[in-house]
Coordinates of N, CA and C and ligand atoms in Angstrom, one line a residue:
M21 N -10.7 -3.7 16.7 CA -10.0 -2.6 16.0 C -10.6 -1.3 16.5
A22 N -9.8 -0.3 16.6 CA -10.2 1.0 17.1 C -11.0 1.7 16.0
E23 N -11.6 2.8 16.4 CA -12.5 3.4 15.4 C -11.9 3.8 14.1
M24 N -12.7 3.8 13.1 CA -12.1 4.1 11.8 C -12.8 5.3 11.2
T25 N -12.0 6.1 10.5 CA -12.6 7.2 9.8 C -13.4 6.8 8.6
S26 N -14.3 7.6 8.2 CA -15.1 7.2 7.1 C -15.1 8.3 6.0
I27 N -15.2 7.9 4.8 CA -15.2 8.9 3.7 C -15.9 8.4 2.5
A28 N -16.7 9.2 1.9 CA -17.5 8.7 0.7 C -16.5 8.4 -0.4
P29 N -16.5 7.2 -1.0 CA -15.6 6.9 -2.1 C -15.6 8.0 -3.2
A30 N -16.8 8.6 -3.4 CA -16.9 9.6 -4.5 C -16.0 10.8 -4.2
D31 N -15.8 11.1 -2.9 CA -15.0 12.3 -2.5 C -13.5 11.9 -2.7
V32 N -13.1 10.7 -2.4 CA -11.7 10.3 -2.5 C -11.4 10.2 -4.0
L33 N -12.3 9.7 -4.8 CA -11.9 9.3 -6.1 C -12.4 10.2 -7.2
A34 N -13.0 11.4 -6.8 CA -13.5 12.3 -7.8 C -12.3 12.7 -8.7
Q35 N -12.5 12.7 -10.0 CA -11.5 13.0 -11.0 C -12.1 14.1 -11.9
P36 N -11.2 15.1 -12.2 CA -11.7 16.1 -13.2 C -12.1 15.4 -14.5
A37 N -13.1 15.9 -15.2 CA -13.6 15.3 -16.4 C -12.5 15.0 -17.4
A38 N -11.5 15.8 -17.4 CA -10.5 15.6 -18.5 C -9.7 14.3 -18.4
F39 N -9.7 13.7 -17.2 CA -8.9 12.5 -17.0 C -9.7 11.3 -17.6
K40 N -8.9 10.5 -18.3 CA -9.6 9.4 -19.1 C -9.6 8.1 -18.3
R41 N -9.0 8.2 -17.1 CA -8.9 6.9 -16.3 C -9.1 7.2 -14.8
R42 N -9.7 6.3 -14.1 CA -9.9 6.5 -12.7 C -8.6 6.2 -12.0
G43 N -8.2 6.9 -10.9 CA -7.0 6.6 -10.2 C -7.1 5.3 -9.4
L44 N -6.0 4.6 -9.3 CA -5.9 3.4 -8.6 C -5.3 3.6 -7.2
L45 N -5.8 2.8 -6.3 CA -5.2 2.7 -4.9 C -4.5 1.4 -4.9
F46 N -3.2 1.4 -5.1 CA -2.4 0.1 -5.3 C -1.7 -0.3 -4.0
V47 N -2.2 -1.3 -3.4 CA -1.8 -1.7 -2.0 C -0.8 -2.9 -2.1
L48 N 0.4 -2.7 -1.5 CA 1.3 -3.8 -1.3 C 1.4 -4.2 0.1
S49 N 1.1 -5.4 0.5 CA 1.3 -5.9 1.9 C 2.2 -7.1 1.9
S50 N 2.8 -7.4 3.0 CA 3.5 -8.6 3.2 C 3.9 -8.7 4.7
P51 N 4.3 -9.9 5.1 CA 4.9 -9.9 6.4 C 6.2 -9.1 6.4
S52 N 6.5 -8.4 7.5 CA 7.7 -7.6 7.5 C 8.9 -8.4 7.1
G53 N 9.7 -7.8 6.2 CA 10.9 -8.5 5.7 C 10.8 -9.3 4.4
A54 N 9.5 -9.4 4.0 CA 9.4 -10.2 2.7 C 9.8 -9.5 1.5
G55 N 9.9 -8.1 1.6 CA 10.5 -7.4 0.5 C 9.6 -6.3 -0.1
K56 N 8.5 -5.9 0.6 CA 7.6 -4.9 -0.1 C 8.2 -3.6 -0.3
S57 N 9.1 -3.1 0.7 CA 9.8 -1.8 0.5 C 10.7 -1.9 -0.7
T58 N 11.4 -3.0 -0.9 CA 12.3 -3.2 -2.0 C 11.5 -3.1 -3.4
I59 N 10.4 -3.8 -3.4 CA 9.5 -3.8 -4.6 C 8.9 -2.4 -4.8
S60 N 8.5 -1.8 -3.7 CA 7.9 -0.4 -3.9 C 8.9 0.6 -4.5
R61 N 10.2 0.5 -4.0 CA 11.2 1.4 -4.5 C 11.4 1.2 -6.0
K62 N 11.4 0.0 -6.4 CA 11.7 -0.3 -7.8 C 10.5 0.2 -8.6
L63 N 9.3 0.0 -8.1 CA 8.1 0.4 -8.8 C 8.0 2.0 -9.0
L64 N 8.4 2.7 -7.9 CA 8.3 4.1 -8.0 C 9.4 4.7 -8.9
A65 N 10.5 4.0 -8.9 CA 11.6 4.5 -9.8 C 11.2 4.3 -11.3
D66 N 10.4 3.3 -11.5 CA 10.1 2.8 -12.9 C 8.9 3.6 -13.4
D67 N 8.1 4.2 -12.6 CA 6.7 4.6 -13.0 C 6.4 6.0 -12.5
D68 N 6.3 7.0 -13.5 CA 6.0 8.4 -13.2 C 4.6 8.6 -12.7
G69 N 3.7 7.7 -13.1 CA 2.3 7.9 -12.8 C 1.9 7.4 -11.4
L70 N 2.9 6.9 -10.6 CA 2.6 6.3 -9.3 C 3.3 7.1 -8.2
T71 N 2.5 7.5 -7.2 CA 3.1 8.2 -6.1 C 2.9 7.5 -4.8
M72 N 3.9 7.5 -3.9 CA 3.8 6.8 -2.7 C 3.0 7.5 -1.6
S73 N 2.1 6.9 -0.9 CA 1.5 7.5 0.2 C 2.4 7.3 1.4
V74 N 2.8 8.4 2.1 CA 3.7 8.4 3.2 C 2.8 8.3 4.5
S75 N 3.0 7.2 5.2 CA 2.1 7.0 6.4 C 2.7 7.8 7.6
A76 N 1.9 8.0 8.6 CA 2.3 8.5 9.9 C 2.5 7.3 10.8
T77 N 3.5 7.3 11.7 CA 3.7 6.2 12.6 C 4.2 6.7 14.0
T78 N 3.9 6.0 15.0 CA 4.4 6.3 16.3 C 5.7 5.6 16.6
R79 N 6.1 4.7 15.7 CA 7.3 3.9 16.0 C 8.6 4.8 15.8
A80 N 9.7 4.4 16.4 CA 10.9 5.1 16.3 C 11.5 5.0 14.9
M81 N 12.2 6.1 14.5 CA 12.9 6.1 13.2 C 14.0 5.1 13.2
R82 N 14.2 4.3 12.1 CA 15.3 3.4 12.0 C 16.5 4.1 11.3
P83 N 17.7 3.6 11.5 CA 18.8 4.2 10.9 C 18.6 4.2 9.3
G84 N 18.9 5.3 8.7 CA 18.7 5.4 7.3 C 17.3 6.0 6.9
E85 N 16.4 6.0 7.8 CA 15.1 6.5 7.4 C 15.0 8.0 7.6
E86 N 14.1 8.6 6.8 CA 14.0 10.1 6.8 C 12.6 10.5 7.1
D87 N 12.4 11.4 8.1 CA 11.1 11.9 8.4 C 10.5 12.6 7.2
G88 N 9.2 12.3 6.9 CA 8.5 12.9 5.8 C 8.7 12.2 4.5
K89 N 9.7 11.3 4.5 CA 10.0 10.5 3.2 C 9.5 9.1 3.4
D90 N 10.1 8.4 4.5 CA 9.7 7.0 4.8 C 8.4 7.0 5.6
Y91 N 8.4 7.8 6.5 CA 7.1 8.0 7.4 C 7.1 9.4 7.9
H92 N 6.0 9.8 8.3 CA 5.9 11.0 9.2 C 6.0 10.4 10.6
F93 N 7.1 10.7 11.3 CA 7.2 10.1 12.7 C 6.6 11.1 13.7
V94 N 5.6 10.6 14.4 CA 4.9 11.5 15.3 C 4.7 10.8 16.6
D95 N 4.5 11.6 17.7 CA 4.3 10.9 19.0 C 2.8 10.5 19.1
L96 N 2.6 9.8 20.2 CA 1.3 9.2 20.4 C 0.2 10.3 20.5
A97 N 0.5 11.4 21.2 CA -0.5 12.4 21.4 C -0.9 13.0 20.0
T98 N 0.1 13.3 19.2 CA -0.1 13.8 17.8 C -1.0 12.9 17.0
F99 N -0.6 11.6 17.1 CA -1.3 10.6 16.3 C -2.8 10.6 16.7
K100 N -3.0 10.6 18.1 CA -4.4 10.6 18.6 C -5.2 11.8 18.1
D101 N -4.5 13.0 18.1 CA -5.1 14.2 17.6 C -5.5 14.0 16.1
M102 N -4.6 13.4 15.4 CA -4.9 13.2 13.9 C -6.1 12.3 13.7
V103 N -6.2 11.3 14.6 CA -7.4 10.4 14.5 C -8.6 11.2 14.9
G104 N -8.5 12.0 15.9 CA -9.7 12.8 16.4 C -10.1 13.8 15.3
N105 N -9.2 14.3 14.6 CA -9.5 15.3 13.5 C -9.9 14.6 12.2
N106 N -10.0 13.3 12.2 CA -10.4 12.6 11.0 C -9.4 12.8 9.9
E107 N -8.1 12.8 10.3 CA -7.1 13.1 9.3 C -6.6 11.8 8.6
F108 N -7.1 10.6 9.0 CA -6.6 9.4 8.4 C -7.6 8.8 7.5
L109 N -7.2 8.2 6.4 CA -8.1 7.4 5.5 C -8.3 6.0 6.2
E110 N -7.2 5.6 6.8 CA -7.3 4.3 7.6 C -6.1 4.4 8.6
W111 N -6.3 3.6 9.7 CA -5.2 3.5 10.6 C -5.3 2.2 11.4
A112 N -4.2 1.7 12.0 CA -4.2 0.4 12.7 C -3.1 0.4 13.7
H113 N -3.2 -0.6 14.6 CA -2.1 -0.9 15.5 C -1.3 -2.0 14.8
V114 N 0.0 -1.8 14.7 CA 0.9 -2.9 14.2 C 2.1 -2.9 15.1
F115 N 2.5 -4.1 15.6 CA 3.6 -4.2 16.5 C 3.6 -3.2 17.7
D116 N 2.5 -3.0 18.3 CA 2.5 -2.1 19.5 C 2.6 -0.6 19.1
H117 N 2.6 -0.3 17.8 CA 2.7 1.1 17.4 C 1.4 1.3 16.6
R118 N 1.3 2.6 16.2 CA 0.1 3.0 15.4 C 0.7 3.5 14.1
Y119 N -0.1 3.1 13.0 CA 0.3 3.5 11.7 C -1.0 4.0 11.0
G120 N -0.9 5.1 10.2 CA -2.1 5.6 9.5 C -1.7 6.2 8.2
T121 N -2.7 6.2 7.3 CA -2.6 6.9 6.0 C -3.2 8.2 6.1
P122 N -2.4 9.3 6.0 CA -3.0 10.7 6.0 C -3.9 10.8 4.7
R123 N -5.1 11.4 5.0 CA -6.1 11.5 4.0 C -5.8 12.5 2.9
E124 N -5.4 13.7 3.3 CA -5.3 14.8 2.3 C -4.4 14.5 1.1
P125 N -3.1 14.1 1.4 CA -2.2 13.8 0.3 C -2.8 12.8 -0.7
V126 N -3.4 11.8 -0.2 CA -4.0 10.8 -1.1 C -5.0 11.4 -2.0
E127 N -5.9 12.1 -1.4 CA -7.0 12.8 -2.2 C -6.4 13.7 -3.3
G128 N -5.3 14.4 -2.8 CA -4.7 15.3 -3.8 C -4.0 14.6 -4.9
M129 N -3.4 13.5 -4.6 CA -2.7 12.7 -5.7 C -3.7 12.1 -6.7
L130 N -4.8 11.6 -6.1 CA -5.8 11.0 -7.0 C -6.4 12.1 -7.9
E131 N -6.7 13.3 -7.3 CA -7.2 14.4 -8.1 C -6.3 14.8 -9.2
A132 N -5.0 14.7 -8.9 CA -4.0 15.1 -9.9 C -3.8 14.0 -10.9
G133 N -4.5 13.0 -10.8 CA -4.4 11.9 -11.9 C -3.4 10.9 -11.6
H134 N -2.8 10.9 -10.4 CA -1.8 9.9 -10.1 C -2.4 8.6 -9.4
D135 N -1.8 7.5 -9.7 CA -2.2 6.3 -8.9 C -1.3 6.4 -7.7
V136 N -1.9 5.8 -6.6 CA -1.2 5.9 -5.3 C -0.8 4.5 -4.8
L137 N 0.4 4.4 -4.4 CA 1.0 3.2 -3.8 C 1.0 3.2 -2.3
F138 N 0.5 2.1 -1.7 CA 0.4 2.0 -0.2 C 1.2 0.8 0.3
D139 N 2.1 1.1 1.2 CA 2.8 0.0 1.9 C 2.1 -0.1 3.2
I140 N 1.0 -0.9 3.3 CA 0.2 -0.9 4.6 C -0.1 -2.4 4.9
D141 N -0.6 -2.7 6.1 CA -0.8 -4.1 6.4 C -2.3 -4.5 6.0
W142 N -2.6 -5.7 6.4 CA -3.9 -6.2 5.9 C -5.1 -5.4 6.5
Q143 N -4.9 -4.9 7.7 CA -6.0 -4.1 8.3 C -6.2 -2.8 7.5
G144 N -5.1 -2.2 7.0 CA -5.3 -1.0 6.2 C -5.9 -1.4 4.8
A145 N -5.4 -2.5 4.3 CA -5.9 -2.9 3.0 C -7.5 -3.1 3.1
Q146 N -7.9 -3.7 4.2 CA -9.3 -4.0 4.4 C -10.1 -2.7 4.5
Q147 N -9.5 -1.7 5.2 CA -10.2 -0.4 5.4 C -10.3 0.4 4.1
L148 N -9.2 0.4 3.4 CA -9.2 1.1 2.1 C -10.2 0.5 1.2
Y149 N -10.3 -0.9 1.2 CA -11.3 -1.6 0.3 C -12.7 -1.2 0.7
Q150 N -12.9 -1.1 2.0 CA -14.3 -0.7 2.4 C -14.6 0.8 1.9
L151 N -13.6 1.6 1.8 CA -13.8 3.0 1.4 C -14.0 3.1 -0.1
A152 N -13.1 2.4 -0.8 CA -12.9 2.7 -2.3 C -13.1 1.5 -3.2
G153 N -13.5 0.4 -2.6 CA -13.9 -0.8 -3.3 C -13.1 -1.1 -4.6
G154 N -13.7 -1.1 -5.7 CA -13.1 -1.5 -7.0 C -11.9 -0.7 -7.4
D155 N -11.7 0.4 -6.8 CA -10.5 1.3 -7.2 C -9.3 0.9 -6.4
V156 N -9.4 -0.1 -5.5 CA -8.3 -0.6 -4.8 C -7.8 -1.9 -5.4
V157 N -6.5 -2.0 -5.6 CA -5.9 -3.3 -6.1 C -5.0 -3.7 -5.0
R158 N -5.2 -4.9 -4.5 CA -4.5 -5.4 -3.3 C -3.5 -6.6 -3.7
V159 N -2.2 -6.4 -3.4 CA -1.2 -7.4 -3.8 C -0.5 -7.8 -2.5
F160 N -0.4 -9.1 -2.3 CA 0.2 -9.6 -1.1 C 1.5 -10.4 -1.5
I161 N 2.6 -10.0 -0.8 CA 3.9 -10.6 -1.2 C 4.3 -11.6 -0.1
L162 N 4.6 -12.8 -0.5 CA 5.0 -13.9 0.5 C 6.5 -14.1 0.3
P163 N 7.2 -14.5 1.5 CA 8.6 -14.9 1.3 C 8.6 -16.3 0.8
P164 N 9.7 -16.8 0.2 CA 9.8 -18.1 -0.3 C 9.7 -19.1 0.9
S165 N 10.2 -18.8 2.1 CA 10.1 -19.7 3.2 C 10.3 -18.8 4.5
M166 N 9.9 -19.4 5.6 CA 10.1 -18.6 6.9 C 11.6 -18.5 7.3
V167 N 12.4 -19.4 6.9 CA 13.8 -19.4 7.1 C 14.4 -18.2 6.4
E168 N 14.0 -18.0 5.1 CA 14.5 -16.9 4.3 C 13.9 -15.6 4.8
L169 N 12.7 -15.6 5.3 CA 12.1 -14.3 5.9 C 13.0 -13.9 7.1
E170 N 13.4 -14.8 7.9 CA 14.2 -14.4 9.1 C 15.6 -14.0 8.6
R171 N 16.1 -14.6 7.6 CA 17.4 -14.2 7.1 C 17.4 -12.8 6.5
R172 N 16.3 -12.5 5.8 CA 16.1 -11.1 5.3 C 16.0 -10.1 6.4
L173 N 15.2 -10.4 7.4 CA 15.1 -9.5 8.6 C 16.4 -9.2 9.2
R174 N 17.2 -10.3 9.4 CA 18.5 -10.1 10.1 C 19.4 -9.4 9.1
G175 N 19.4 -9.7 7.8 CA 20.3 -9.1 6.9 C 20.0 -7.6 6.7
R176 N 18.8 -7.2 7.0 CA 18.5 -5.7 6.9 C 19.2 -4.9 8.0
R177 N 19.5 -5.5 9.1 CA 20.3 -4.9 10.2 C 19.6 -3.6 10.7
T178 N 18.3 -3.6 10.8 CA 17.6 -2.5 11.3 C 16.9 -2.7 12.6
D179 N 16.8 -4.0 13.0 CA 16.0 -4.4 14.2 C 16.8 -5.2 15.1
S180 N 16.5 -5.1 16.4 CA 17.2 -5.9 17.5 C 16.6 -7.3 17.4
D181 N 17.3 -8.3 18.0 CA 16.9 -9.7 18.1 C 15.5 -9.8 18.5
E182 N 15.1 -9.0 19.6 CA 13.8 -9.0 20.2 C 12.7 -8.6 19.1
V183 N 13.0 -7.5 18.4 CA 12.1 -7.0 17.4 C 11.9 -8.0 16.3
I184 N 13.0 -8.6 15.9 CA 13.0 -9.7 14.8 C 12.1 -10.8 15.3
E185 N 12.3 -11.2 16.5 CA 11.5 -12.3 17.0 C 10.0 -12.0 17.0
R186 N 9.7 -10.8 17.3 CA 8.2 -10.3 17.3 C 7.7 -10.3 15.9
R187 N 8.6 -9.8 15.0 CA 8.1 -9.7 13.6 C 7.9 -11.1 13.0
M188 N 8.8 -12.1 13.4 CA 8.6 -13.5 12.9 C 7.3 -14.1 13.5
A189 N 7.1 -13.8 14.8 CA 5.9 -14.3 15.4 C 4.6 -13.8 14.8
R190 N 4.7 -12.5 14.4 CA 3.5 -11.9 13.8 C 3.3 -12.3 12.3
A191 N 4.4 -12.7 11.7 CA 4.4 -13.1 10.2 C 3.3 -14.1 9.9
H192 N 3.1 -15.1 10.8 CA 2.1 -16.1 10.6 C 0.7 -15.5 10.5
S193 N 0.4 -14.6 11.5 CA -0.9 -14.1 11.5 C -1.2 -13.1 10.3
E194 N -0.1 -12.5 9.8 CA -0.2 -11.7 8.6 C -0.5 -12.5 7.4
I195 N 0.3 -13.6 7.3 CA 0.1 -14.5 6.2 C -1.3 -15.1 6.1
A196 N -1.9 -15.3 7.3 CA -3.3 -15.9 7.4 C -4.3 -15.0 6.7
H197 N -3.9 -13.7 6.4 CA -4.9 -12.9 5.7 C -4.7 -12.8 4.2
W198 N -3.9 -13.8 3.6 CA -3.6 -13.8 2.2 C -4.9 -13.8 1.3
D199 N -6.0 -14.3 1.8 CA -7.2 -14.4 1.0 C -8.0 -13.1 0.9
G200 N -7.4 -12.0 1.6 CA -8.1 -10.7 1.5 C -7.4 -9.9 0.4
Y201 N -6.7 -10.6 -0.5 CA -5.9 -9.8 -1.6 C -6.3 -10.3 -2.9
D202 N -6.2 -9.4 -3.9 CA -6.5 -9.8 -5.3 C -5.4 -10.6 -5.9
Y203 N -4.2 -10.4 -5.5 CA -3.0 -11.1 -6.1 C -2.1 -11.5 -5.0
V204 N -1.5 -12.7 -5.1 CA -0.6 -13.2 -4.1 C 0.7 -13.7 -4.9
L205 N 1.8 -13.1 -4.5 CA 3.1 -13.4 -5.2 C 4.1 -13.9 -4.2
V206 N 5.0 -14.7 -4.7 CA 6.2 -15.1 -3.9 C 7.4 -14.3 -4.3
N207 N 8.0 -13.6 -3.3 CA 9.2 -12.8 -3.7 C 10.4 -13.7 -3.5
D208 N 10.7 -14.5 -4.5 CA 11.9 -15.3 -4.5 C 13.1 -14.4 -5.0
D209 N 12.9 -14.1 -6.3 CA 13.9 -13.2 -7.0 C 13.3 -11.8 -7.0
A210 N 14.0 -10.8 -6.5 CA 13.4 -9.5 -6.4 C 13.0 -8.9 -7.7
D211 N 13.9 -9.1 -8.7 CA 13.6 -8.5 -10.0 C 12.4 -9.2 -10.7
A212 N 12.3 -10.5 -10.5 CA 11.2 -11.2 -11.1 C 9.9 -10.8 -10.4
C213 N 9.9 -10.6 -9.1 CA 8.7 -10.3 -8.4 C 8.3 -8.9 -8.8
F214 N 9.3 -8.0 -8.9 CA 9.0 -6.6 -9.3 C 8.3 -6.6 -10.7
A215 N 8.9 -7.4 -11.6 CA 8.3 -7.5 -13.0 C 6.8 -7.9 -12.9
K216 N 6.5 -8.9 -12.0 CA 5.1 -9.3 -11.9 C 4.2 -8.2 -11.3
V217 N 4.7 -7.5 -10.3 CA 3.9 -6.4 -9.7 C 3.7 -5.3 -10.8
R218 N 4.7 -5.0 -11.6 CA 4.6 -4.0 -12.6 C 3.5 -4.5 -13.7
T219 N 3.5 -5.8 -14.0 CA 2.5 -6.3 -14.9 C 1.1 -6.1 -14.4
I220 N 1.0 -6.4 -13.1 CA -0.4 -6.3 -12.5 C -0.8 -4.8 -12.6
L221 N 0.1 -3.9 -12.2 CA -0.2 -2.4 -12.2 C -0.7 -2.0 -13.7
H222 N 0.1 -2.4 -14.6 CA -0.2 -2.1 -16.0 C -1.5 -2.6 -16.5
A223 N -1.8 -3.9 -16.2 CA -3.0 -4.5 -16.6 C -4.2 -3.9 -15.9
E224 N -4.1 -3.6 -14.6 CA -5.2 -3.0 -13.8 C -5.5 -1.7 -14.4
R225 N -4.5 -0.9 -14.9 CA -4.8 0.4 -15.5 C -5.6 0.3 -16.7
L226 N -5.5 -0.9 -17.4 CA -6.2 -1.0 -18.7 C -7.7 -1.6 -18.5
K227 N -8.1 -1.9 -17.3 CA -9.4 -2.4 -17.1 C -10.5 -1.5 -17.7
R228 N -11.5 -2.1 -18.3 CA -12.5 -1.3 -18.9 C -13.2 -0.4 -17.9
S229 N -13.4 -0.9 -16.7 CA -14.1 -0.1 -15.7 C -13.4 1.1 -15.3
R230 N -12.1 1.2 -15.6 CA -11.3 2.4 -15.2 C -11.2 3.4 -16.3
Q231 N -11.7 3.0 -17.5 CA -11.5 4.0 -18.6 C -12.7 4.8 -18.8
T232 N -12.7 5.9 -18.1 CA -14.0 6.7 -18.0 C -14.3 7.4 -19.3
G233 N -13.4 7.5 -20.2 CA -13.7 8.2 -21.5 C -14.2 7.3 -22.6
L234 N -14.3 6.0 -22.2 CA -14.6 5.0 -23.3 C -15.9 5.2 -24.0
I235 N -17.0 5.5 -23.3 CA -18.3 5.6 -23.9 C -18.3 6.6 -25.0
G236 N -17.8 7.8 -24.8 CA -17.7 8.8 -25.8 C -16.9 8.3 -27.0
F237 N -15.9 7.7 -26.8 CA -15.0 7.2 -27.9 C -15.7 6.1 -28.7
I238 N -16.5 5.2 -28.0 CA -17.2 4.2 -28.7 C -18.3 4.8 -29.6
R239 N -19.0 5.8 -29.0 CA -20.1 6.5 -29.7 C -19.5 7.1 -31.0
K240 N -18.4 7.7 -30.9 CA -17.8 8.3 -32.0 C -17.4 7.3 -33.1
L241 N -16.9 6.1 -32.7 CA -16.6 5.1 -33.6 C -17.8 4.6 -34.3
D242 N -19.0 4.6 -33.6 CA -20.2 4.1 -34.1 C -20.8 4.9 -35.2
R243 N -20.4 6.2 -35.2 CA -21.0 7.1 -36.2 C -20.4 6.7 -37.6
A244 N -21.3 6.7 -38.6 CA -20.9 6.2 -39.9 C -19.8 7.0 -40.5
D245 N -19.7 8.3 -40.2 CA -18.7 9.1 -40.9 C -17.4 9.2 -40.0
S246 N -17.3 8.4 -39.0 CA -16.1 8.6 -38.1 C -14.8 8.0 -38.8
Ligands
ADP306 P1 9.7 -5.2 3.9 O1 9.5 -3.9 3.3 O2 8.7 -6.2 3.4 O3 9.8 -5.2 5.4 P2 12.3 -5.1 2.7 O4 12.0 -4.6 1.3 O5 12.9 -4.1 3.7 O6 11.1 -5.8 3.4 O7 13.3 -6.3 2.6 C1 13.9 -7.0 3.7 C2 15.4 -7.3 3.4 O8 15.4 -8.3 2.4 C3 16.2 -6.1 2.8 O9 17.5 -6.2 3.3 C4 16.1 -6.4 1.3 O10 17.3 -5.9 0.6 C5 16.1 -8.0 1.2 N1 15.3 -8.5 0.1 C6 14.2 -8.0 -0.5 N2 13.8 -8.8 -1.5 C7 14.7 -9.8 -1.6 C8 14.8 -11.0 -2.5 N3 13.9 -11.2 -3.4 N4 15.9 -11.8 -2.3 C9 16.8 -11.5 -1.3 N5 16.7 -10.4 -0.4 C10 15.7 -9.6 -0.6
5GP307 P1 7.6 -1.1 9.5 O1 7.6 -0.8 10.9 O2 8.3 -2.4 9.1 O3 7.9 0.0 8.6 O4 6.0 -1.5 9.1 C1 5.4 -2.4 9.9 C2 4.0 -2.7 9.2 O5 3.1 -1.6 9.2 C3 4.2 -3.1 7.7 O6 3.4 -4.3 7.5 C4 3.6 -2.0 7.0 O7 3.0 -2.3 5.8 C5 2.5 -1.5 8.0 N1 2.1 -0.1 7.8 C6 2.9 1.0 7.4 N2 2.2 2.1 7.3 C7 0.9 1.8 7.5 C8 -0.3 2.5 7.5 O8 -0.4 3.7 7.3 N3 -1.4 1.8 7.8 C9 -1.4 0.4 8.1 N4 -2.6 -0.2 8.3 N5 -0.3 -0.3 8.1 C10 0.9 0.4 7.8

């Protein structure tokens, strides 16, 4: 893997004292076509406290995609400059292209008290975990079968036969990284899978370790006159 930017978790995750909970870095990964964009869209529509991290990529824009919304579409020279300027939290080669998570917006969102959603591959999940450890929640989405995965890729009508073949070939090596995730779900029915992902997000938010205001509250409860 090419060089990786580094950042102290404390810088990324610093929260103003007023916030009662630490921000989450919520990662959704899957082999291409398994449905993570579909689940992400549902999650974002459902949840005001969650903001999408918009990656930069050197790949071409697909029909229907919007620059700045789906990705920041940049050329290779710009991407390399961004790497050189330490502008990425993580980046990786995927399908002969480069993809990276711009650092500043993520830091801004966490500081503003938002949880951040990442649609990134296993390499990105691994790098974010190295940076921010327990504040990262990693969810891996599997297709019900490889036949269904190919059907979804074709049904999306965004890629040529050649690109679909490459995505299918790569799917096996992506699936091989299933054990680098905290949760693994099968996306059979999209609504049911979305409901499970939402449950994970809600439960993770309630973890004791994330509730930074708890000690003060417990001390108050402990006082006889409270
Ligand atoms: P990814 O982001 O993982 O590449 P997408 O969310 O783009 O995948 O989904 C690929 C295609 O499969 C899309 O056309 C989408 O509408 C469809 N799809 C997603 N989830 C399901 C599902 N549970 N059942 C059937 N089709 C699905
Ligand atoms: P696609 O070209 O289908 O949009 O994305 C291809 C793959 O790149 C997907 O698995 C997606 O999750 C991953 N990806 C998108 N953005 C990033 C990123 O910023 N970093 C990393 N590591 N992977 C990314």
